[in-house]
Amino acid sequence: MRLVRIDLDGSLPAQAAIPSGPDWNGAHAVDMRKWGPGMRIVATRAGIRRFIERLGPVGDAPEVIFYGSGDFHHLSAALLARLDRPVTVIHFDNHPDWTAFPPSFNCGGWVARALALPHVARIITIGPCSDDFVWPEAKLAGLGALRRGRHEVYPWARPPSFVLGHYGDGPGRRQNGRHLHWRNLADEDWPDFLDDLVAQLPAMPLYITIDKDVLRPREARTNWDQGRMSLQGLSLALERLAGARAIAGVDICGEYSLPAFSDPFRRALAYVDHPRLPAATSADLAVNAHTNAALIASFRRLLG
């Protein structure tokens, strides 16, 4: 594998000084700090093109890319645009990131941008617990992608969602009248779910994107509300997926960093969307470093 560390917000270089932090030896470091404030929360199409050009083409080895806060998760769509072969995307996140409007590159709507790529066959979202499932149509969720079989969502724990449209039954859900009833992973045996997931994957490589806010707070400290998945459970999922299909690439976000914005518009978006959280302590940041170290070790073992 090729380990890449993109510095957009300073969160990753700081982990080098933490004893339990990740082993960045051999990592390709890309400094994009000057662009970070202008790409946080939402990025322009020109900014996305510049980001892709700065990284250059994908080589023969699968890349494992770390790039800072979950405020930059829309860059996953840009990373996917660099690929040239069909992939199924496996998306671990506490949020479905399924907002379809406006059609911009923003951290809550990158799934729609990725599904517009001709080589992205399907996106499978695993683990969300967020309030995005409450009146999803009013929050402009792109539920049509569920109906068309392009997006599958498996919440960790969410009650049924009230909807006006008809989306039908599908993997991860069934519709009963005006409610979508979700297949909640908290009610299932995790290895059994992974068996089901692997069995229904199409015969093509996987691209894995991880926002660490899917993890319990004691295993990650992020700028967002967090889910209930354990690091052990995530590691088991990665092992099963890598054992079943080739891995075309991986990206990982979900660091904690003090937000810096280039303009009032992005600052206002962050104020509206972000939960009010206390500042991270050095101990909190050490938790992130330890989790990143574990993820890097897993991918080095699984991908070589």
Short mmCIF file of C-alpha atoms in Angstrom, two decimals:
data_model
loop_
_atom_site.label_atom_id
_atom_site.label_comp_id
_atom_site.label_asym_id
_atom_site.label_seq_id
_atom_site.Cartn_x
_atom_site.Cartn_y
_atom_site.Cartn_z
CA MET A 1 0.00 0.00 0.00
CA ARG A 2 0.96 3.65 -0.33
CA LEU A 3 0.36 5.69 2.83
CA VAL A 4 -0.53 9.35 2.19
CA ARG A 5 -0.92 12.12 4.77
CA ILE A 6 -2.62 15.27 3.51
CA ASP A 7 -2.25 18.22 5.87
CA LEU A 8 -5.30 20.48 5.59
CA ASP A 9 -5.74 21.51 9.23
CA GLY A 10 -2.62 20.58 11.20
CA SER A 11 -4.27 17.66 13.00
CA LEU A 12 -2.15 14.88 11.51
CA PRO A 13 1.42 16.27 11.79
CA ALA A 14 0.72 16.99 15.46
CA GLN A 15 0.24 13.27 16.10
CA ALA A 16 3.87 12.53 15.26
CA ALA A 17 4.85 13.76 18.75
CA ILE A 18 2.39 11.45 20.55
CA PRO A 19 4.09 8.25 21.77
CA SER A 20 1.15 6.01 20.84
CA GLY A 21 0.65 7.85 17.55
CA PRO A 22 0.73 6.52 14.02
CA ASP A 23 3.88 5.38 12.29
CA TRP A 24 4.13 7.84 9.41
CA ASN A 25 7.44 6.35 8.22
CA GLY A 26 7.37 6.10 4.46
CA ALA A 27 4.20 8.16 4.18
CA HIS A 28 3.89 10.61 1.33
CA ALA A 29 3.20 13.96 3.00
CA VAL A 30 1.23 16.60 1.07
CA ASP A 31 1.03 20.11 2.51
CA MET A 32 -2.30 21.78 1.72
CA ARG A 33 -2.63 23.94 4.83
CA LYS A 34 -2.99 27.13 2.78
CA TRP A 35 -6.03 25.64 1.02
CA GLY A 36 -7.67 24.08 4.08
CA PRO A 37 -9.78 27.05 5.27
CA GLY A 38 -11.21 27.50 1.78
CA MET A 39 -12.16 23.82 1.47
CA ARG A 40 -13.60 23.21 4.93
CA ILE A 41 -17.32 22.25 5.01
CA VAL A 42 -17.75 23.04 1.29
CA ALA A 43 -15.38 23.28 -1.68
CA THR A 44 -15.72 24.94 -5.06
CA ARG A 45 -15.35 22.90 -8.22
CA ALA A 46 -12.17 24.82 -8.96
CA GLY A 47 -10.88 23.86 -5.52
CA ILE A 48 -11.70 20.20 -6.16
CA ARG A 49 -9.84 20.29 -9.49
CA ARG A 50 -6.82 21.88 -7.82
CA PHE A 51 -6.91 19.24 -5.06
CA ILE A 52 -6.93 16.40 -7.63
CA GLU A 53 -4.13 17.99 -9.65
CA ARG A 54 -2.00 18.45 -6.52
CA LEU A 55 -2.25 14.76 -5.68
CA GLY A 56 -1.50 13.54 -9.18
CA PRO A 57 -2.46 10.18 -10.68
CA VAL A 58 -3.09 7.01 -8.70
CA GLY A 59 -0.24 4.51 -8.86
CA ASP A 60 -0.31 0.72 -8.92
CA ALA A 61 -0.47 0.28 -5.12
CA PRO A 62 -3.72 1.06 -3.26
CA GLU A 63 -3.52 4.36 -1.42
CA VAL A 64 -4.49 4.76 2.24
CA ILE A 65 -5.09 8.49 2.63
CA PHE A 66 -5.52 10.43 5.90
CA TYR A 67 -6.71 14.02 5.52
CA GLY A 68 -7.89 15.53 8.82
CA SER A 69 -11.29 16.63 10.11
CA GLY A 70 -14.58 15.17 8.92
CA ASP A 71 -15.31 18.73 7.75
CA PHE A 72 -13.36 17.65 4.67
CA HIS A 73 -15.22 14.41 3.96
CA HIS A 74 -16.47 15.77 0.62
CA LEU A 75 -12.91 15.29 -0.62
CA SER A 76 -13.70 11.58 -0.70
CA ALA A 77 -15.67 12.27 -3.91
CA ALA A 78 -12.56 13.94 -5.35
CA LEU A 79 -10.38 10.99 -4.35
CA LEU A 80 -12.84 8.62 -6.02
CA ALA A 81 -12.70 10.74 -9.20
CA ARG A 82 -9.01 9.82 -9.53
CA LEU A 83 -9.84 6.13 -10.02
CA ASP A 84 -10.32 4.63 -13.46
CA ARG A 85 -12.09 1.34 -12.71
CA PRO A 86 -15.52 0.35 -11.38
CA VAL A 87 -15.77 0.21 -7.60
CA THR A 88 -18.26 -0.34 -4.83
CA VAL A 89 -17.79 2.21 -2.04
CA ILE A 90 -17.99 1.08 1.59
CA HIS A 91 -18.72 4.11 3.77
CA PHE A 92 -18.31 3.99 7.56
CA ASP A 93 -19.81 7.12 9.14
CA ASN A 94 -22.12 8.42 11.86
CA HIS A 95 -23.92 10.40 9.13
CA PRO A 96 -25.34 9.17 5.82
CA ASP A 97 -23.98 12.24 3.95
CA TRP A 98 -26.86 11.85 1.50
CA THR A 99 -27.99 15.46 1.02
CA ALA A 100 -28.74 15.88 -2.68
CA PHE A 101 -29.30 19.64 -2.84
CA PRO A 102 -27.60 21.99 -3.40
CA PRO A 103 -25.42 20.07 -5.90
CA SER A 104 -22.14 21.17 -4.35
CA PHE A 105 -19.11 19.47 -2.84
CA ASN A 106 -20.04 19.68 0.83
CA CYS A 107 -19.31 17.31 3.70
CA GLY A 108 -22.99 16.37 4.15
CA GLY A 109 -23.70 15.74 0.47
CA TRP A 110 -20.65 14.11 -1.06
CA VAL A 111 -22.46 10.79 -1.64
CA ALA A 112 -24.51 12.32 -4.46
CA ARG A 113 -21.34 13.74 -6.05
CA ALA A 114 -19.67 10.33 -5.85
CA LEU A 115 -22.69 8.54 -7.33
CA ALA A 116 -22.48 10.87 -10.34
CA LEU A 117 -19.12 9.31 -11.23
CA PRO A 118 -19.58 6.65 -13.94
CA HIS A 119 -17.29 4.13 -12.24
CA VAL A 120 -18.99 4.24 -8.81
CA ALA A 121 -21.49 1.38 -8.95
CA ARG A 122 -22.93 1.64 -5.44
CA ILE A 123 -22.27 3.20 -2.04
CA ILE A 124 -22.95 1.21 1.12
CA THR A 125 -23.14 3.33 4.27
CA ILE A 126 -22.61 1.53 7.58
CA GLY A 127 -23.08 2.69 11.15
CA PRO A 128 -24.88 6.07 11.27
CA CYS A 129 -26.83 7.08 14.38
CA SER A 130 -27.37 10.77 13.59
CA ASP A 131 -30.58 12.79 13.40
CA ASP A 132 -30.33 12.89 9.60
CA PHE A 133 -32.94 10.10 9.67
CA VAL A 134 -35.57 12.40 11.22
CA TRP A 135 -37.72 13.82 8.37
CA PRO A 136 -34.99 13.07 5.81
CA GLU A 137 -36.92 14.53 2.86
CA ALA A 138 -37.23 17.88 4.65
CA LYS A 139 -33.44 17.79 5.03
CA LEU A 140 -33.10 17.23 1.25
CA ALA A 141 -31.82 13.67 1.51
CA GLY A 142 -31.29 11.96 -1.83
CA LEU A 143 -33.52 9.00 -1.04
CA GLY A 144 -34.06 8.32 -4.74
CA ALA A 145 -30.63 6.69 -4.76
CA LEU A 146 -31.98 4.12 -2.27
CA ARG A 147 -34.94 3.37 -4.54
CA ARG A 148 -32.62 2.94 -7.55
CA GLY A 149 -30.31 0.59 -5.61
CA ARG A 150 -27.32 2.94 -5.86
CA HIS A 151 -27.15 3.70 -2.13
CA GLU A 152 -27.61 1.27 0.75
CA VAL A 153 -27.77 2.50 4.34
CA TYR A 154 -27.41 0.38 7.47
CA PRO A 155 -27.88 2.57 10.58
CA TRP A 156 -26.45 1.46 13.88
CA ALA A 157 -29.62 2.45 15.72
CA ARG A 158 -32.43 4.63 14.33
CA PRO A 159 -36.23 4.51 14.65
CA PRO A 160 -38.33 4.50 11.47
CA SER A 161 -38.13 7.62 9.29
CA PHE A 162 -41.32 9.41 8.24
CA VAL A 163 -41.41 9.98 4.47
CA LEU A 164 -43.95 11.17 1.92
CA GLY A 165 -42.46 9.44 -1.12
CA HIS A 166 -42.41 5.76 -2.04
CA TYR A 167 -38.96 4.22 -1.90
CA GLY A 168 -39.87 0.57 -1.48
CA ASP A 169 -38.05 -2.23 0.26
CA GLY A 170 -34.36 -2.81 -0.22
CA PRO A 171 -31.16 -3.80 1.53
CA GLY A 172 -31.13 -2.13 4.92
CA ARG A 173 -34.75 -1.00 4.89
CA ARG A 174 -38.40 -1.79 4.29
CA GLN A 175 -41.20 0.67 3.73
CA ASN A 176 -44.46 0.40 5.64
CA GLY A 177 -46.82 3.17 4.62
CA ARG A 178 -45.22 6.50 5.40
CA HIS A 179 -42.28 5.05 7.31
CA LEU A 180 -38.94 3.58 6.33
CA HIS A 181 -37.97 0.89 8.83
CA TRP A 182 -34.23 0.44 9.03
CA ARG A 183 -32.14 -2.68 9.59
CA ASN A 184 -30.47 -1.56 12.81
CA LEU A 185 -27.07 -3.10 13.33
CA ALA A 186 -27.32 -2.71 17.10
CA ASP A 187 -29.98 -5.42 17.02
CA GLU A 188 -27.83 -7.88 15.06
CA ASP A 189 -24.80 -10.06 15.52
CA TRP A 190 -21.98 -8.09 13.91
CA PRO A 191 -20.14 -11.08 12.33
CA ASP A 192 -23.45 -12.33 10.90
CA PHE A 193 -24.10 -8.93 9.33
CA LEU A 194 -20.61 -8.93 7.82
CA ASP A 195 -21.34 -12.40 6.35
CA ASP A 196 -24.47 -10.98 4.70
CA LEU A 197 -22.65 -7.89 3.49
CA VAL A 198 -19.79 -9.79 1.88
CA ALA A 199 -22.16 -12.29 0.27
CA GLN A 200 -24.06 -9.57 -1.62
CA LEU A 201 -21.06 -7.53 -2.81
CA PRO A 202 -20.68 -7.35 -6.59
CA ALA A 203 -17.58 -8.82 -8.18
CA MET A 204 -15.53 -5.63 -8.33
CA PRO A 205 -12.94 -3.86 -6.16
CA LEU A 206 -13.93 -1.93 -3.07
CA TYR A 207 -13.11 1.62 -2.10
CA ILE A 208 -13.35 2.25 1.66
CA THR A 209 -14.00 5.64 3.22
CA ILE A 210 -13.98 6.04 7.01
CA ASP A 211 -15.13 9.00 9.05
CA LYS A 212 -13.99 8.20 12.58
CA ASP A 213 -17.11 9.82 14.04
CA VAL A 214 -18.67 6.40 13.42
CA LEU A 215 -16.68 5.24 16.46
CA ARG A 216 -17.55 5.54 20.13
CA PRO A 217 -16.20 8.72 21.78
CA ARG A 218 -13.65 6.76 23.80
CA GLU A 219 -12.05 5.60 20.53
CA ALA A 220 -12.17 8.84 18.55
CA ARG A 221 -12.54 12.55 19.28
CA THR A 222 -14.10 14.49 16.42
CA ASN A 223 -15.79 17.80 15.59
CA TRP A 224 -19.15 16.03 15.21
CA ASP A 225 -21.68 13.95 17.12
CA GLN A 226 -20.50 10.36 17.26
CA GLY A 227 -21.74 6.84 16.76
CA ARG A 228 -21.48 3.58 18.66
CA MET A 229 -19.23 1.33 16.60
CA SER A 230 -16.17 -0.09 18.33
CA LEU A 231 -12.70 0.04 16.84
CA GLN A 232 -12.59 -3.73 17.21
CA GLY A 233 -15.80 -4.02 15.18
CA LEU A 234 -14.47 -1.69 12.49
CA SER A 235 -11.21 -3.64 12.33
CA LEU A 236 -13.11 -6.91 11.90
CA ALA A 237 -15.14 -5.38 9.07
CA LEU A 238 -11.98 -4.21 7.30
CA GLU A 239 -10.46 -7.66 7.63
CA ARG A 240 -13.54 -9.35 6.17
CA LEU A 241 -13.84 -6.86 3.30
CA ALA A 242 -10.16 -7.05 2.36
CA GLY A 243 -10.38 -10.84 2.45
CA ALA A 244 -13.33 -10.85 0.07
CA ARG A 245 -12.46 -8.25 -2.57
CA ALA A 246 -9.52 -6.27 -3.87
CA ILE A 247 -9.18 -2.84 -2.25
CA ALA A 248 -8.82 -0.01 -4.77
CA GLY A 249 -8.16 2.63 -2.12
CA VAL A 250 -8.97 3.94 1.35
CA ASP A 251 -9.52 7.39 2.80
CA ILE A 252 -9.83 8.28 6.48
CA CYS A 253 -11.01 11.51 8.12
CA GLY A 254 -12.51 12.41 11.49
CA GLU A 255 -9.69 14.15 13.32
CA TYR A 256 -10.38 16.92 15.81
CA SER A 257 -9.08 20.32 14.76
CA LEU A 258 -10.01 23.85 15.66
CA PRO A 259 -11.97 25.12 12.65
CA ALA A 260 -10.47 27.84 10.50
CA PHE A 261 -12.55 29.28 7.67
CA SER A 262 -11.68 31.56 4.78
CA ASP A 263 -15.01 33.40 4.79
CA PRO A 264 -18.18 34.07 6.86
CA PHE A 265 -20.25 31.71 4.69
CA ARG A 266 -18.33 28.62 5.75
CA ARG A 267 -18.23 29.83 9.33
CA ALA A 268 -22.03 30.19 9.33
CA LEU A 269 -22.52 26.71 7.86
CA ALA A 270 -20.31 25.24 10.55
CA TYR A 271 -22.18 27.11 13.28
CA VAL A 272 -25.52 25.72 12.08
CA ASP A 273 -24.38 22.13 11.49
CA HIS A 274 -21.90 21.40 14.26
CA PRO A 275 -22.87 20.29 17.74
CA ARG A 276 -21.56 22.43 20.57
CA LEU A 277 -18.65 20.44 21.92
CA PRO A 278 -15.92 21.27 24.44
CA ALA A 279 -12.42 21.77 23.13
CA ALA A 280 -10.35 18.61 22.80
CA THR A 281 -7.71 17.95 25.43
CA SER A 282 -4.27 16.48 24.79
CA ALA A 283 -5.63 13.17 26.09
CA ASP A 284 -8.46 13.31 23.54
CA LEU A 285 -6.00 13.89 20.71
CA ALA A 286 -3.90 10.97 21.94
CA VAL A 287 -6.98 8.76 21.52
CA ASN A 288 -7.19 9.78 17.85
CA ALA A 289 -3.49 9.12 17.38
CA HIS A 290 -3.81 5.66 18.94
CA THR A 291 -6.78 4.80 16.70
CA ASN A 292 -4.94 6.01 13.60
CA ALA A 293 -1.95 3.88 14.57
CA ALA A 294 -4.22 0.84 14.85
CA LEU A 295 -5.83 1.56 11.47
CA ILE A 296 -2.48 1.99 9.74
CA ALA A 297 -1.22 -1.26 11.25
CA SER A 298 -4.39 -3.04 10.06
CA PHE A 299 -4.04 -1.76 6.50
CA ARG A 300 -0.36 -2.56 6.36
CA ARG A 301 -1.20 -6.11 7.36
CA LEU A 302 -4.17 -6.41 5.02
CA LEU A 303 -2.81 -4.59 1.97
CA GLY A 304 0.93 -5.16 2.29
#
